[in-house]
mmCIF file of C-alpha atoms in Angstrom:
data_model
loop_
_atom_site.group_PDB
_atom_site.id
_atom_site.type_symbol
_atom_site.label_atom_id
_atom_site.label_comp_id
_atom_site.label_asym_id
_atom_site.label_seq_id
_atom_site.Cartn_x
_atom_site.Cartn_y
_atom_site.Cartn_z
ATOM 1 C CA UNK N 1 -20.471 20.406 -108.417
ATOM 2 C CA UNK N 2 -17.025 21.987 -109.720
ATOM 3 C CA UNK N 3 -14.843 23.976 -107.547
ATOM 4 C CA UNK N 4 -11.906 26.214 -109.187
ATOM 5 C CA UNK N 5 -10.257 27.474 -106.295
ATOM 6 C CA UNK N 6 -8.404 30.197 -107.717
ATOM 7 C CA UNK N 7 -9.212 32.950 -105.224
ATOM 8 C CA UNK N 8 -6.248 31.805 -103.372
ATOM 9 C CA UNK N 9 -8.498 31.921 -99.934
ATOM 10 C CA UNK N 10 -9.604 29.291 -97.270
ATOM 11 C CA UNK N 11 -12.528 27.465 -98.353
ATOM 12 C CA UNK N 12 -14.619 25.287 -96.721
ATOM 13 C CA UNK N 13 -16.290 22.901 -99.553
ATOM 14 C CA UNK N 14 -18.058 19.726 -97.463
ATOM 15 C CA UNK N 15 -18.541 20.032 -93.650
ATOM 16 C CA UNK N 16 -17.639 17.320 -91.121
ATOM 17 C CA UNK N 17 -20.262 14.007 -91.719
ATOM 18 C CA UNK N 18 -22.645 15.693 -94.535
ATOM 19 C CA UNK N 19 -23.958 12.257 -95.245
ATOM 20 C CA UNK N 20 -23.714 10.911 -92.011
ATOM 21 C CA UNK N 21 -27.030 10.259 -90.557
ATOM 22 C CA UNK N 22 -25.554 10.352 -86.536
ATOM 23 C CA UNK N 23 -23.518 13.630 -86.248
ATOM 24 C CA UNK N 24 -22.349 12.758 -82.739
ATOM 25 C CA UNK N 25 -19.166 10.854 -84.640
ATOM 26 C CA UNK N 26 -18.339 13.647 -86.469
ATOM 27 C CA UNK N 27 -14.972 14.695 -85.351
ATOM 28 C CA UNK N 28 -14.122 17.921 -87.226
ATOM 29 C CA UNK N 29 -16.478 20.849 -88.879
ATOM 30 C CA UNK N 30 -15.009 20.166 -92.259
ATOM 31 C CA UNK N 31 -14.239 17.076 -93.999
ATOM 32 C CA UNK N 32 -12.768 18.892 -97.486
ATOM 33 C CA UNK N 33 -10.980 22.149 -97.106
ATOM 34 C CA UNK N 34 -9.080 24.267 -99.487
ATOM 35 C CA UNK N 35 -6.239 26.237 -98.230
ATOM 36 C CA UNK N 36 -4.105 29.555 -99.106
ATOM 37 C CA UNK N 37 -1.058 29.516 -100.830
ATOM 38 C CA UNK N 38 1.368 27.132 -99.079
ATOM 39 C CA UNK N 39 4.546 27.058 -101.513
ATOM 40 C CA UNK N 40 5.347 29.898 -103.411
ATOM 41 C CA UNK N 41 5.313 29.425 -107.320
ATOM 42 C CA UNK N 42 9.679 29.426 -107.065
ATOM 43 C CA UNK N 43 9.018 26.600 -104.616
ATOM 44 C CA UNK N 44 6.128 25.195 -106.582
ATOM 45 C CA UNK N 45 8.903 24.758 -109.513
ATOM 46 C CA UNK N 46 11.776 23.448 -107.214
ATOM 47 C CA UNK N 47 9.380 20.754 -106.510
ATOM 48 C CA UNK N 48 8.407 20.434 -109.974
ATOM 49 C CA UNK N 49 12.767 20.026 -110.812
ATOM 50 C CA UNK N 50 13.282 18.088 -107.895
ATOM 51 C CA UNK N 51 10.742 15.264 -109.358
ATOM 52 C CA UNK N 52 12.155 15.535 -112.496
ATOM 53 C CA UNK N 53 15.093 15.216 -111.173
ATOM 54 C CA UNK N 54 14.904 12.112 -108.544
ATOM 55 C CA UNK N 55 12.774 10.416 -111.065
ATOM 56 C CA UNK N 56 9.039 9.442 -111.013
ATOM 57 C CA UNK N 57 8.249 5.880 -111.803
ATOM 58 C CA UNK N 58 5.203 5.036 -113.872
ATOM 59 C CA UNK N 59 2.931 1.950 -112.182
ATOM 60 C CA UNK N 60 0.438 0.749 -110.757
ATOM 61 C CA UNK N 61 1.043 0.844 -107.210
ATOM 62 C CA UNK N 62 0.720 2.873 -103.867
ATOM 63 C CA UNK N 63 3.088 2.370 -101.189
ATOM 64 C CA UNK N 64 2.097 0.834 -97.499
ATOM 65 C CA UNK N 65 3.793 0.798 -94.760
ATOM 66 C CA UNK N 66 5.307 -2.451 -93.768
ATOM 67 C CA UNK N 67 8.299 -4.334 -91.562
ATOM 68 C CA UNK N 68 10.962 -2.555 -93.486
ATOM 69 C CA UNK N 69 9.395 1.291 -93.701
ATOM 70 C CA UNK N 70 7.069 1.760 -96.788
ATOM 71 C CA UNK N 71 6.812 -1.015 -99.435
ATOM 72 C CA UNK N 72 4.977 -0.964 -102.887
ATOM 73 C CA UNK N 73 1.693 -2.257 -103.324
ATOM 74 C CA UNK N 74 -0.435 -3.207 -106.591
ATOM 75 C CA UNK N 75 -3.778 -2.065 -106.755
ATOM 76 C CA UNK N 76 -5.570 -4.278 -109.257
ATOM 77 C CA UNK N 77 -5.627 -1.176 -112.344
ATOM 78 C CA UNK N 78 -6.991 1.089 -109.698
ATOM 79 C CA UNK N 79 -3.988 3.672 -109.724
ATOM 80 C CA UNK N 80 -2.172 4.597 -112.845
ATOM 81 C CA UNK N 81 0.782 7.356 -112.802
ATOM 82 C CA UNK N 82 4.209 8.610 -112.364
ATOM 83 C CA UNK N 83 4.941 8.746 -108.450
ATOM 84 C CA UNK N 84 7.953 9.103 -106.068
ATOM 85 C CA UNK N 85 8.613 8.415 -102.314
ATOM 86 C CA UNK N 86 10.893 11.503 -100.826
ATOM 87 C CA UNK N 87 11.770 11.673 -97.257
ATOM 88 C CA UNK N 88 12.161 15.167 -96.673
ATOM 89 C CA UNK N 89 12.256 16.132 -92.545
ATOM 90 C CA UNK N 90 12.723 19.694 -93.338
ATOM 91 C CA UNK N 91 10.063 20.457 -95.601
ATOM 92 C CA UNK N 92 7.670 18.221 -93.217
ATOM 93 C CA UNK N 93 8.631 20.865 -90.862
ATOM 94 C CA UNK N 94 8.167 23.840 -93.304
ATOM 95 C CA UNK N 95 4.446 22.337 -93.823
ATOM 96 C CA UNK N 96 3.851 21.650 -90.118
ATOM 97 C CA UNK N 97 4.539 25.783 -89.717
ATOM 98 C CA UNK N 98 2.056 26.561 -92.954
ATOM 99 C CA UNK N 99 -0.506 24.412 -91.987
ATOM 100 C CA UNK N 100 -0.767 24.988 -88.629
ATOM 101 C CA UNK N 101 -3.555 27.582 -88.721
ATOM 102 C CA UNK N 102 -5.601 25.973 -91.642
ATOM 103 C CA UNK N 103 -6.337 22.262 -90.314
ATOM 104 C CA UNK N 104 -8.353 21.866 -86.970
ATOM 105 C CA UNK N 105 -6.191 21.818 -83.882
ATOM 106 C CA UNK N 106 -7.833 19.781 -81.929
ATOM 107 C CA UNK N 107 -10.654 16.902 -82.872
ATOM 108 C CA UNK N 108 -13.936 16.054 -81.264
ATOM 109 C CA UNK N 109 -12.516 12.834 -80.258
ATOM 110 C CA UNK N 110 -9.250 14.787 -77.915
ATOM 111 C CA UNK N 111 -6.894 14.072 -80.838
ATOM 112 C CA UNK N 112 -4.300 17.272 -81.309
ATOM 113 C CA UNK N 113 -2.330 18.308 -84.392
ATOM 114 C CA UNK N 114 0.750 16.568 -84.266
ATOM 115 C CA UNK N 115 2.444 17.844 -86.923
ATOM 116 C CA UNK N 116 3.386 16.796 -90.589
ATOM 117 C CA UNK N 117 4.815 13.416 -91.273
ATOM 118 C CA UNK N 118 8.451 13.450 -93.290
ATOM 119 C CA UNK N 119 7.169 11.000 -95.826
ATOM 120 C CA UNK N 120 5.112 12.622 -99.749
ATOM 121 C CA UNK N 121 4.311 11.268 -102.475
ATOM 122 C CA UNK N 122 5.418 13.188 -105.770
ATOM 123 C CA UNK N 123 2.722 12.067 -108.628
ATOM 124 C CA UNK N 124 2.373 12.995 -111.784
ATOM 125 C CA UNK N 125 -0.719 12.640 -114.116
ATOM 126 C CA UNK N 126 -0.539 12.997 -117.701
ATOM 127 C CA UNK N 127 -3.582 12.066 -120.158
ATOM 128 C CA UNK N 128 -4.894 9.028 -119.153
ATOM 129 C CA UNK N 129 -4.031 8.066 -115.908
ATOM 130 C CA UNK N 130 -6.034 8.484 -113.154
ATOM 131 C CA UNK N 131 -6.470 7.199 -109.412
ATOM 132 C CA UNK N 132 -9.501 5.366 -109.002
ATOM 133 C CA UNK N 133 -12.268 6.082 -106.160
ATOM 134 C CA UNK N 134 -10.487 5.147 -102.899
ATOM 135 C CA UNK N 135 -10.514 5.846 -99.473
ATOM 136 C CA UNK N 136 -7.078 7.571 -97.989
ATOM 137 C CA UNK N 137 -5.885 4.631 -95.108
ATOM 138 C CA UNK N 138 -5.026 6.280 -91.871
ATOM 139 C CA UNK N 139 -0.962 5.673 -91.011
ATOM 140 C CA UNK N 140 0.012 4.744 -87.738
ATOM 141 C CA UNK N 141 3.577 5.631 -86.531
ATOM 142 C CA UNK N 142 5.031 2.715 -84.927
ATOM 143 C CA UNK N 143 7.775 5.118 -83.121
ATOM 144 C CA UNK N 144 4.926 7.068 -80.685
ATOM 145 C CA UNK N 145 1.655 5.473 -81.731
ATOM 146 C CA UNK N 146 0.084 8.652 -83.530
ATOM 147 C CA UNK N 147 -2.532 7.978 -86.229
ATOM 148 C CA UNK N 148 -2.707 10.435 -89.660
ATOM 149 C CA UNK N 149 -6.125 11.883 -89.393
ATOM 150 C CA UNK N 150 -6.120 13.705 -92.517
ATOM 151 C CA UNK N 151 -4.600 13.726 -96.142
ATOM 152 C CA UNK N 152 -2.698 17.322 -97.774
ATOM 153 C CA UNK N 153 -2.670 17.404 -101.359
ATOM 154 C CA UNK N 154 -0.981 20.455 -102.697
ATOM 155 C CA UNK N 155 -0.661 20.920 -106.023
ATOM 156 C CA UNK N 156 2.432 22.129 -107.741
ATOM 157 C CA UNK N 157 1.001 23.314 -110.903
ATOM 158 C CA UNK N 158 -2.092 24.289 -113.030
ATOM 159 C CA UNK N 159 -1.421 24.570 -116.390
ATOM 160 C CA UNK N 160 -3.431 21.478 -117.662
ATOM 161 C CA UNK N 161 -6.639 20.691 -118.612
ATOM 162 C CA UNK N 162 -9.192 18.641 -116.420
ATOM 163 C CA UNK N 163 -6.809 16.808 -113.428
ATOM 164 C CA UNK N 164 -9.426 18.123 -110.780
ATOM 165 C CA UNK N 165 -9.807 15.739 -107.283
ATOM 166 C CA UNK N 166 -13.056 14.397 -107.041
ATOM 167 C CA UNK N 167 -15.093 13.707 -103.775
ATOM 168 C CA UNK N 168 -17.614 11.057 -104.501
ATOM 169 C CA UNK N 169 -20.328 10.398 -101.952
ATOM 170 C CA UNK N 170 -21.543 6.617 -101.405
ATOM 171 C CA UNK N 171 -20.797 3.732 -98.498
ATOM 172 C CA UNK N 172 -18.583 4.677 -95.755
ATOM 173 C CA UNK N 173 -17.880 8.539 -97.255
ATOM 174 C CA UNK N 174 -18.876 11.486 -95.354
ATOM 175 C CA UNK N 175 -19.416 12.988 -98.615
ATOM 176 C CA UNK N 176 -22.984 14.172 -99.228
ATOM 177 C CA UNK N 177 -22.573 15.239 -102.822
ATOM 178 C CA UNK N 178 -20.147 14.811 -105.823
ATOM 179 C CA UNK N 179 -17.312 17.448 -105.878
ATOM 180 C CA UNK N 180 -14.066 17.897 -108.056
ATOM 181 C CA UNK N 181 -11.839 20.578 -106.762
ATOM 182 C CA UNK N 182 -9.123 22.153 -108.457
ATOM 183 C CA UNK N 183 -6.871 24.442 -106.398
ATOM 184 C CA UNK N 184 -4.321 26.774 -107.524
ATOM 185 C CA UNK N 185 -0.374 26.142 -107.527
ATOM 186 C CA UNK N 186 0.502 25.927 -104.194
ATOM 187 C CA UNK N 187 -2.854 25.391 -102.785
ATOM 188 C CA UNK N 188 -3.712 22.067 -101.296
ATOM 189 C CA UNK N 189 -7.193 20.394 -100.613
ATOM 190 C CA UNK N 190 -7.348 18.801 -97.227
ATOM 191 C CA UNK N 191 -9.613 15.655 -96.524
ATOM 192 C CA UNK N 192 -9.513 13.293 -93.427
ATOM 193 C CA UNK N 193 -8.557 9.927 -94.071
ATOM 194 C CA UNK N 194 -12.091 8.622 -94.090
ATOM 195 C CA UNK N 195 -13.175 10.766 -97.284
#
């Protein structure tokens, strides 16, 4: 199923566990959200300069966290694009504020929203590169033991053609049914780590 999320609204596309056979490990109602605006299109394109600006390196990697902070890491042709590391406290704090109402406070398991971590990833896809099937790894920060639950992506732009993020269901997702999403410019699709 395709989503265009262009309505600019919250939308709930895949609840919490849809494939999971035992719902009594399901730890939030939703497991793929859409949200509202969260940048404005003047921040959208700041972004956009700011990239352009810092540089994006082309690769096949994904960074991990190691003994020295985050470190690149090949994934065997499973990842192909243009992708920058920024540190940025202050927008992690901007995004803690516009989030706060559209991802689940608290989780079945007595996890709370901790807030935002300082740490994105600016990608950029042009024809032909993709991200394989994957699952999002859950970080842990070594400073006061918190865990990332869930995954933001908020997209900066939508003048292109195809580019949607797919949900695939299959071993270990919570994902019932195929779905690509494609939100609007300052939108973001929220998943937890697991999808």
């Amino acid at each position: 199923r395709a989503v265009d999320v262009t309505d600019r609204c919250l939308n709930h596309l895949v609840a919490g566990g849809e494939a999971w056979t035992d719902k009594s490990e399901v730890q939030s109602p939703w497991a793929v959200w859409a949200t509202p605006a969260l940048l404005s299109p003047t921040e959208c394109s700041q972004w956009i300069q700011r990239a352009e600006d810092e540089g994006l390196e082309t690769g096949d990697f994904i960074f991990k966290t190691g003994r020295n902070g985050f470190e690149r890491m090949q994934t065997g042709a499973r990842r192909h694009s243009a992708t920058r590391l920024i540190e940025d406290k202050a927008f992690a704090t901007l995004m803690e504020e516009r989030t706060r109402e559209v991802v689940p406070q608290l989780l079945a398991d007595g996890r709370r929203f901790r807030g935002v971590r300082q740490s994105f990833l600016l990608t950029r896809y042009v024809e032909g590169q993709y991200f394989a099937p994957h699952f999002d790894g859950g970080m842990l920060d070594s400073s006061d033991g918190t865990m990332g639950a869930f995954t933001v992506v908020l997209y900066l732009n939508g003048d292109f053609d195809g580019g949607a993020t797919h949900y695939l269901p299959g071993q270990g997702s919570e994902i019932g049914q195929p779905i690509a999403v494609r939100p609007c410019p300052g939108c973001a699709v929220v998943h937890r780590v697991v999808s």
